[in-house]
mmCIF file of C-alpha atoms in Angstrom:
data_model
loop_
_atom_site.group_PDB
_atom_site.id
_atom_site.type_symbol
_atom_site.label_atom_id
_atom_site.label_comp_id
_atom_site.label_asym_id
_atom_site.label_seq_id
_atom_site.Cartn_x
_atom_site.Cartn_y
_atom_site.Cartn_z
ATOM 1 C CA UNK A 1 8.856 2.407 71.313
ATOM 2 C CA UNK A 2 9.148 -0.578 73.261
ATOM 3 C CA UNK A 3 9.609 -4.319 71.880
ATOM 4 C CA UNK A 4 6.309 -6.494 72.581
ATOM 5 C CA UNK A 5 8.202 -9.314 73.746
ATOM 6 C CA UNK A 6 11.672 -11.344 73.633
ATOM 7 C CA UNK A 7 11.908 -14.884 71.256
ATOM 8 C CA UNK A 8 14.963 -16.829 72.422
ATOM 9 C CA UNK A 9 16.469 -19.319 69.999
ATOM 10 C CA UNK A 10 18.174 -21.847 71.859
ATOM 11 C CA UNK A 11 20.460 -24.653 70.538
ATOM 12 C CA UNK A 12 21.075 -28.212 73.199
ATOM 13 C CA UNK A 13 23.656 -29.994 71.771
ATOM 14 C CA UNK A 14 25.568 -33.582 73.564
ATOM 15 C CA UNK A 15 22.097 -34.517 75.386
ATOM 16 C CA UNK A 16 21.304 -38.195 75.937
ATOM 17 C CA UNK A 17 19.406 -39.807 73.784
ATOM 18 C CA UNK A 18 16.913 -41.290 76.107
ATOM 19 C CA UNK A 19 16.026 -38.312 77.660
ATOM 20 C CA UNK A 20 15.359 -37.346 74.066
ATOM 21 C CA UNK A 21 13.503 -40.101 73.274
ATOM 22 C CA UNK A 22 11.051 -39.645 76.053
ATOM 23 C CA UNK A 23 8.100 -38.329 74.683
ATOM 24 C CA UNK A 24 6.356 -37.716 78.565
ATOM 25 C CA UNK A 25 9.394 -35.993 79.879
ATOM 26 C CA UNK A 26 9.630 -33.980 77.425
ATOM 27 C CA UNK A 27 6.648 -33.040 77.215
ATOM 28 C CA UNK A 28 6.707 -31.966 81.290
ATOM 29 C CA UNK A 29 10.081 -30.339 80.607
ATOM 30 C CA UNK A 30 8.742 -27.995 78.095
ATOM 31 C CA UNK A 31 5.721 -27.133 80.827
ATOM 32 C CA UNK A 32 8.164 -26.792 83.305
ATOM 33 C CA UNK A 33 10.739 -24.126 81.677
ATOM 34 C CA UNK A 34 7.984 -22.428 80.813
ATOM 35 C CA UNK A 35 6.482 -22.062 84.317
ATOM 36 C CA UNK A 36 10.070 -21.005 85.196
ATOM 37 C CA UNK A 37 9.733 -18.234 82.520
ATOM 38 C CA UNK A 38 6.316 -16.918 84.605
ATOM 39 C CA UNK A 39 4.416 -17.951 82.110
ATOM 40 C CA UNK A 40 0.857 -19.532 81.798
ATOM 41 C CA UNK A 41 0.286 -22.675 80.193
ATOM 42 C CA UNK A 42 -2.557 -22.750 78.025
ATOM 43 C CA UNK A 43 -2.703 -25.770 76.264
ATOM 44 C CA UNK A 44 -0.333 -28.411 74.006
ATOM 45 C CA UNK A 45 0.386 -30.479 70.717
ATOM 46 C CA UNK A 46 3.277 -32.665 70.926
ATOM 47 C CA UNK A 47 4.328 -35.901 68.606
ATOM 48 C CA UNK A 48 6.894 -38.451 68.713
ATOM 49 C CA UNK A 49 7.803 -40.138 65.817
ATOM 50 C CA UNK A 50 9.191 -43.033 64.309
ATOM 51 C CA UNK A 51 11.657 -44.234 65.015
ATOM 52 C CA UNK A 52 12.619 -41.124 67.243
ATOM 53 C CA UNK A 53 12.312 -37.660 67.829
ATOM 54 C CA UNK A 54 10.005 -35.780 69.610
ATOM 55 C CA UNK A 55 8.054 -32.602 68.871
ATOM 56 C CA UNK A 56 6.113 -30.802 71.572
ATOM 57 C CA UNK A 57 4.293 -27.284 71.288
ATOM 58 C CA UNK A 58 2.925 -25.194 74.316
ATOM 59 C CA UNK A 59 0.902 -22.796 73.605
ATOM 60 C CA UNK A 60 1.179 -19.846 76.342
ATOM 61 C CA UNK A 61 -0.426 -16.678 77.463
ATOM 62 C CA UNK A 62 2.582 -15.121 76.918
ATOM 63 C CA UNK A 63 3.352 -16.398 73.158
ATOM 64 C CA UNK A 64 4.748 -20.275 72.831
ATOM 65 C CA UNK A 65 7.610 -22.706 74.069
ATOM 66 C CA UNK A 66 8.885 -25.215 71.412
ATOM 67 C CA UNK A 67 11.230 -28.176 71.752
ATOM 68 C CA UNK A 68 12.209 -30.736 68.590
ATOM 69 C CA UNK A 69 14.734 -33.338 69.437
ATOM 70 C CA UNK A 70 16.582 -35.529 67.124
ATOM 71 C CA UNK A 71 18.438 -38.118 69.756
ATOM 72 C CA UNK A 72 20.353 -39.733 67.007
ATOM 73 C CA UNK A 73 22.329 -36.360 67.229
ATOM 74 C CA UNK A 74 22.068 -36.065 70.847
ATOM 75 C CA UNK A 75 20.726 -32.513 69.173
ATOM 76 C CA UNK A 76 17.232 -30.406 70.396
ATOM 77 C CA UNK A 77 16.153 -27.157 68.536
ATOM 78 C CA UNK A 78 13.768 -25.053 71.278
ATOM 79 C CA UNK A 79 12.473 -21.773 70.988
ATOM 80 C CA UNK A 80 10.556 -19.801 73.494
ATOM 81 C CA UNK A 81 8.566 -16.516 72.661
ATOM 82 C CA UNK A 82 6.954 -14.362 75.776
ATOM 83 C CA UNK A 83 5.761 -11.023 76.109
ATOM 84 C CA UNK A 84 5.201 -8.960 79.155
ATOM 85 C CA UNK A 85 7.966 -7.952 81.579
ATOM 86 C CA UNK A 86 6.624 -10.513 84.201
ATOM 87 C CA UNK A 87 8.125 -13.542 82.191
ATOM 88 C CA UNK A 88 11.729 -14.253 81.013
ATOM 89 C CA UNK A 89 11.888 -16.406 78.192
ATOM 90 C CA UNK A 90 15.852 -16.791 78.433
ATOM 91 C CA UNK A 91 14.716 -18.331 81.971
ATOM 92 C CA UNK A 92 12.493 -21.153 79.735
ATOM 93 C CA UNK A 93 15.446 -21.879 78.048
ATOM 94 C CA UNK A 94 17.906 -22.537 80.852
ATOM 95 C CA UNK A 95 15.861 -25.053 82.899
ATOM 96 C CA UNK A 96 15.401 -26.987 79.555
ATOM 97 C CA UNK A 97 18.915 -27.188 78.935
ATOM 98 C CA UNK A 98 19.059 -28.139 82.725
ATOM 99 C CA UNK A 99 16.140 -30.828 82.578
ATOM 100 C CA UNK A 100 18.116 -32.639 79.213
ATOM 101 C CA UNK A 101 21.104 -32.280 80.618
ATOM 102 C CA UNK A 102 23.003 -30.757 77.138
ATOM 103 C CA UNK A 103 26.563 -30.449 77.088
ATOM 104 C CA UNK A 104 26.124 -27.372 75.553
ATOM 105 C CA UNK A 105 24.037 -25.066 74.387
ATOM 106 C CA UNK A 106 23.788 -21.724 72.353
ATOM 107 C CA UNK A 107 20.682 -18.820 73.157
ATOM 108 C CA UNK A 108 20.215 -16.032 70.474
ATOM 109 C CA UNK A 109 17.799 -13.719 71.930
ATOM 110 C CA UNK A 110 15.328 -11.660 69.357
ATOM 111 C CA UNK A 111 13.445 -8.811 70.307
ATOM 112 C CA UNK A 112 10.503 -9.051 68.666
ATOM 113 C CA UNK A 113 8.018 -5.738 67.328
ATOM 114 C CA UNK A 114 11.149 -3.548 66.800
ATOM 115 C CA UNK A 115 9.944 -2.356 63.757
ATOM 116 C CA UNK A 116 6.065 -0.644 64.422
ATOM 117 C CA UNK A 117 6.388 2.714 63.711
ATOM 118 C CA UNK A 118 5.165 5.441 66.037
ATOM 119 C CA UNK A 119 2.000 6.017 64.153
ATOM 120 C CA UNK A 120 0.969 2.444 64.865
ATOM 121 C CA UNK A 121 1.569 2.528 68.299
ATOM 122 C CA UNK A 122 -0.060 5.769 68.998
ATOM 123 C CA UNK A 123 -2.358 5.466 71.966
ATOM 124 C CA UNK A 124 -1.687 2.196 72.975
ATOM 125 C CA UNK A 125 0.955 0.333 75.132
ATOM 126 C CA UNK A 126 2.258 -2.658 73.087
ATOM 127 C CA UNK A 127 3.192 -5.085 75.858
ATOM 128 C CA UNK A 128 0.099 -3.756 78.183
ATOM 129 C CA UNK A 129 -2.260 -3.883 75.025
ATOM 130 C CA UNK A 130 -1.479 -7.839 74.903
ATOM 131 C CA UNK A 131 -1.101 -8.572 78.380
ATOM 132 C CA UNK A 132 -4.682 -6.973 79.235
ATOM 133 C CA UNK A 133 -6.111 -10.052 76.718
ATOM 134 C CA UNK A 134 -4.506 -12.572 78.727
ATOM 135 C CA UNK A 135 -6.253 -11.259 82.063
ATOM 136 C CA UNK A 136 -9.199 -13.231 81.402
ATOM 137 C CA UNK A 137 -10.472 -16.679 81.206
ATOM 138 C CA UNK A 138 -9.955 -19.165 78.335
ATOM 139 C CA UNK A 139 -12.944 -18.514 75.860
ATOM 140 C CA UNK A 140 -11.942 -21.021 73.362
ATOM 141 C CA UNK A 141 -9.478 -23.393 72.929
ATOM 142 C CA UNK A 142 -9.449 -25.282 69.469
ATOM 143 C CA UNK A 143 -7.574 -28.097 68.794
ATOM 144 C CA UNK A 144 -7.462 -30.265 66.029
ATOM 145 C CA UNK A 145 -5.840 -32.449 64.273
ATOM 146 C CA UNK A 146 -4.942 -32.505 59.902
ATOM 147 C CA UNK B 1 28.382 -31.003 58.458
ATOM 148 C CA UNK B 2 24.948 -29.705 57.129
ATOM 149 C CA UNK B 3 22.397 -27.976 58.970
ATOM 150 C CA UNK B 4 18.798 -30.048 60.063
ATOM 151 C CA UNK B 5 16.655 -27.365 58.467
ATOM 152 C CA UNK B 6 15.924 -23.838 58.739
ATOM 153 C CA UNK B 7 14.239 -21.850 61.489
ATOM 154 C CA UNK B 8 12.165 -18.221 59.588
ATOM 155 C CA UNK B 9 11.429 -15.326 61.722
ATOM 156 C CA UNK B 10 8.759 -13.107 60.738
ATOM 157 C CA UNK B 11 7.872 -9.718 61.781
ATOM 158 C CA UNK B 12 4.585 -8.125 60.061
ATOM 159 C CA UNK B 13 3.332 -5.152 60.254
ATOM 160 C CA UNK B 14 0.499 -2.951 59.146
ATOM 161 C CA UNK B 15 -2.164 -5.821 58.788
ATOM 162 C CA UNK B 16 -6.011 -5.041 58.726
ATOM 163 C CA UNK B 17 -7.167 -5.563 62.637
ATOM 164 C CA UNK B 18 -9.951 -7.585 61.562
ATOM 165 C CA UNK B 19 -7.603 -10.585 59.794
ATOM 166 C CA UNK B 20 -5.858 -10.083 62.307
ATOM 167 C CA UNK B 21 -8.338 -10.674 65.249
ATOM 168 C CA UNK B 22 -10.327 -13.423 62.819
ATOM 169 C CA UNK B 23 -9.570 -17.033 65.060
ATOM 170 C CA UNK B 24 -10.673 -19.267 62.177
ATOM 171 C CA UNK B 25 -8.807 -17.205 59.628
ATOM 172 C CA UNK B 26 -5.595 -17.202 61.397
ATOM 173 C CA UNK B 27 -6.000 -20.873 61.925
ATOM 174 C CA UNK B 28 -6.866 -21.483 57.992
ATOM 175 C CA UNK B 29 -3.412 -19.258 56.698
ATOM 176 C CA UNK B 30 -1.106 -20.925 59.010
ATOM 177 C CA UNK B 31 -2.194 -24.134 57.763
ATOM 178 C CA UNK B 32 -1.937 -23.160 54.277
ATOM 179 C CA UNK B 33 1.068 -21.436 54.841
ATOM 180 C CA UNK B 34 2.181 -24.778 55.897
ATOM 181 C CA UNK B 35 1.442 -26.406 52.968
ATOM 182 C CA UNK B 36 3.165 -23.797 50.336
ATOM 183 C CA UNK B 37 6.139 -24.809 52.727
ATOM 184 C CA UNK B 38 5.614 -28.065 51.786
ATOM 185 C CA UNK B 39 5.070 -29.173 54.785
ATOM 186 C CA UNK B 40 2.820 -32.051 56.598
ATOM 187 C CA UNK B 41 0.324 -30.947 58.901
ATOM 188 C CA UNK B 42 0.037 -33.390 62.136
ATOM 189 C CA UNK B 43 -2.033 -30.782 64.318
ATOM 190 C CA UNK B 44 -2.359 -27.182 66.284
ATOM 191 C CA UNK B 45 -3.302 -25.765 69.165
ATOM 192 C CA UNK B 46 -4.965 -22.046 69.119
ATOM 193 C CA UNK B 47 -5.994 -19.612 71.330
ATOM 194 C CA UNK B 48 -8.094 -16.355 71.015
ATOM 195 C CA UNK B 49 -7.378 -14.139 73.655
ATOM 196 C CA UNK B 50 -10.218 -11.278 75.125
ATOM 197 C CA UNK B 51 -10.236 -8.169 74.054
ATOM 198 C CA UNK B 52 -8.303 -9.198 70.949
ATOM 199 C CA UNK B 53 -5.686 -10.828 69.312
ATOM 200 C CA UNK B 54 -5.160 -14.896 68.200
ATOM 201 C CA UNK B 55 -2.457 -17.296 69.299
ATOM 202 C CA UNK B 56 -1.997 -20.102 66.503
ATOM 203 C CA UNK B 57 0.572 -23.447 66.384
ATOM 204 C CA UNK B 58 0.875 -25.826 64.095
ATOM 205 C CA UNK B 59 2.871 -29.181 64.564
ATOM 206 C CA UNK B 60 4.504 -30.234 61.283
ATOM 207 C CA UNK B 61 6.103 -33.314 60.360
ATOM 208 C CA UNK B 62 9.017 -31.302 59.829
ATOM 209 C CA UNK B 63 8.946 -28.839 62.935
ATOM 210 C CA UNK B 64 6.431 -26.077 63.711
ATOM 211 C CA UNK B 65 4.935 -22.608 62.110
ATOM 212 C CA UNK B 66 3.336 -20.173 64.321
ATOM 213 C CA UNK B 67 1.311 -17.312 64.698
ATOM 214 C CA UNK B 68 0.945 -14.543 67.508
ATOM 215 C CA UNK B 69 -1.405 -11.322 66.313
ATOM 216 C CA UNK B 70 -1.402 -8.285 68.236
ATOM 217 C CA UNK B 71 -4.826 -6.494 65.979
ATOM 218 C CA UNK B 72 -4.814 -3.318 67.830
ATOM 219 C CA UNK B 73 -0.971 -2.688 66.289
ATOM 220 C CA UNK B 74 -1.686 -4.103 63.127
ATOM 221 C CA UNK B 75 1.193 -6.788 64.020
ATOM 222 C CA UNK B 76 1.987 -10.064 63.484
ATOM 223 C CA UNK B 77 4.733 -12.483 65.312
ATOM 224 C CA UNK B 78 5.182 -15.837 62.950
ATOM 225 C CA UNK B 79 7.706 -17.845 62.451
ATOM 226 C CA UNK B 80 8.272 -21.385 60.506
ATOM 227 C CA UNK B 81 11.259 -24.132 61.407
ATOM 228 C CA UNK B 82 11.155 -26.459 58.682
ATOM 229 C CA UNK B 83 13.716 -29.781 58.388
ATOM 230 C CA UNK B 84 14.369 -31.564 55.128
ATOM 231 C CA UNK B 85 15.444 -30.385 51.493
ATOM 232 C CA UNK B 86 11.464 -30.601 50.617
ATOM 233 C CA UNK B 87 10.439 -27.949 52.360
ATOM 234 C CA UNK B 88 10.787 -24.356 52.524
ATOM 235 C CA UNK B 89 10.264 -22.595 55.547
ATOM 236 C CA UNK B 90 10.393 -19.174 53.411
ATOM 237 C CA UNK B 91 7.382 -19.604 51.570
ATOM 238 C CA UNK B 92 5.177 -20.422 54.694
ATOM 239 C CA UNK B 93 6.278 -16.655 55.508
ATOM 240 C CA UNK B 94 5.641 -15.518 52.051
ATOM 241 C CA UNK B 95 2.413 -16.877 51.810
ATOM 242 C CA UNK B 96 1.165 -15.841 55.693
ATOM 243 C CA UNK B 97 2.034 -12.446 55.096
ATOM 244 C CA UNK B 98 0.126 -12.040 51.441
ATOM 245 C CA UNK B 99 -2.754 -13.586 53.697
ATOM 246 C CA UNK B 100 -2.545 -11.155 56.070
ATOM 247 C CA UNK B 101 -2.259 -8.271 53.924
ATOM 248 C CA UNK B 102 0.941 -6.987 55.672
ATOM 249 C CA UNK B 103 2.208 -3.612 54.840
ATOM 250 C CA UNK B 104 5.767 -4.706 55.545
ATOM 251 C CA UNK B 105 7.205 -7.496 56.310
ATOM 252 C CA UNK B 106 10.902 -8.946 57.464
ATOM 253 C CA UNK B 107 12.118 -12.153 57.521
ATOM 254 C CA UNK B 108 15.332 -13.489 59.979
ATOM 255 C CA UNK B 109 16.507 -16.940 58.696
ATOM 256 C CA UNK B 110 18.582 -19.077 60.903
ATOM 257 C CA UNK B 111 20.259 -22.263 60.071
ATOM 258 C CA UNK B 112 19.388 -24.750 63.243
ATOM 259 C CA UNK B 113 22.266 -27.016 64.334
ATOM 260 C CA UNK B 114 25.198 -25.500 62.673
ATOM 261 C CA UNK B 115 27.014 -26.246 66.245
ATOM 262 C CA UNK B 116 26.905 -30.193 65.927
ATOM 263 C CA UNK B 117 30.225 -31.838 65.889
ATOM 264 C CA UNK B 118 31.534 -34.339 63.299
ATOM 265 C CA UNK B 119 31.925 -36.951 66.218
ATOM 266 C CA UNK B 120 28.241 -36.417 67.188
ATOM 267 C CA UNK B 121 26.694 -36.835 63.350
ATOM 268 C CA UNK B 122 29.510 -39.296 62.693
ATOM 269 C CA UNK B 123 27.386 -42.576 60.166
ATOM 270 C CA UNK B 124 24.406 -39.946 60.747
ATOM 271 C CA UNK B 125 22.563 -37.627 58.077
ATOM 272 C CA UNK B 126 21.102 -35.050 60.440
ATOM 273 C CA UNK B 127 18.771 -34.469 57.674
ATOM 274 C CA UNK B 128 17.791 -37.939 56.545
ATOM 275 C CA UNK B 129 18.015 -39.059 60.115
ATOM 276 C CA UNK B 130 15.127 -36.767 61.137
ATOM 277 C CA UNK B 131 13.251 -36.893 58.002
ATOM 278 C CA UNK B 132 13.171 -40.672 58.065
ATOM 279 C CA UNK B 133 10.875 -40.000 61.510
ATOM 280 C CA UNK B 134 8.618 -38.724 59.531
ATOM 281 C CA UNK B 135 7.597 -41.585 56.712
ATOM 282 C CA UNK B 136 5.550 -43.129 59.289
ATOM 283 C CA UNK B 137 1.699 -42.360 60.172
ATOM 284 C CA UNK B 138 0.917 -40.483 63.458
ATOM 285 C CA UNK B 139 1.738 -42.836 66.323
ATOM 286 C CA UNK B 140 0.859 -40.525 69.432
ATOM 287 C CA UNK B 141 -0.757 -37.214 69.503
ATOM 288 C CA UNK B 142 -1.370 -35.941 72.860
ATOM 289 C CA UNK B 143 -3.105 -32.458 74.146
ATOM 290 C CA UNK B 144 -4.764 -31.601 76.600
ATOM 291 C CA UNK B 145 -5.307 -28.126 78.396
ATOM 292 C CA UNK B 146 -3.522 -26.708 81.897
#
């Protein structure tokens, strides 16, 4: 029984606070790491708030790429979830870390499906049964917001 | 030095394929799960893939909660990362998976930012720091597809 995919938990600590602060770059980091994963970008929600921090969400084919960044603590909490063997979510997580230029960081790596049990996997790959729904085109995309 | 909030994993398993492949459901339990959190609700971004299977993210005043659904496996990825001592990322979990009629269910719970340094929170709350962002009404929400 295979895992369907790998969720990385990665701490940036020591990054500047501007780059933080910068709700467009980090919004085109986040995009970025994740097309250095090999994944596809479907869509985003990000925020920035007062009177700092930025949020931003992507929502990929693959699963999602987070970032939250508190610049007062020169601190960002990402995460990045893929499935499939074509992407590398630990590869997401690096180029962020590159792009806002932490100090250091920390990656805990989760695989994630390790408990199905063979019964509910009979018949049917778990990474290929995914993947085959992300083969086609967007047929909706809802967003909304409260 | 405190941690900025806590970051819930959540593997479930066993779920009926039709909650699970149900677009406007999934969106409705993530944002109620969100609310038994405790949590505010700025916006999402959702997907629903072809043959099957629902991609859901919510952007919360206090981090994010997401959902990935894999119907044909009866399985579930989620997870919540909730900041600030008034919410609790726990029940979002407990209340998506009574939702979604898992079988079984595990939780991972990870403290974010227990790597800080004094020198780096030194006159800062990382807590109150963050949560202080979040008083104000929605300055900037961008999305926008591709």
């Amino acid at each position: 029984m295979s895992h369907v995919g790998v969720h990385c938990i990665m701490e940036l600590y020591g990054c500047p606070l501007e780059l933080l602060d910068d709700h467009a770059f980090i919004q085109r980091s986040l995009k970025d790491a994740a097309e250095k994963a090999g994944a596809t970008w479907l869509g985003q929600a990000s925020h920035r708030f007062e009177p700092q921090g930025v949020t931003a969400l992507g929502l990929l084919a693959e699963s999602h790429i987070t970032v939250h960044t508190w610049p007062e603590l020169g601190y960002a909490a990402a995460d990045c979830f893929t499935c499939g063997d074509h992407t590398i979510a630990e590869e997401a997580c690096r180029h962020l870390a590159r792009q806002l230029r932490a100090e250091r960081s920390e990656i805990v790596r989760i695989p994630r499906a390790l408990g199905l049990k063979p019964a509910e996997v009979e018949g049917v790959d778990p990474v290929e049964a995914h993947m085959c729904s992300h083969t086609v085109e967007v047929e909706q995309f809802a967003m909304g917001q409260g």
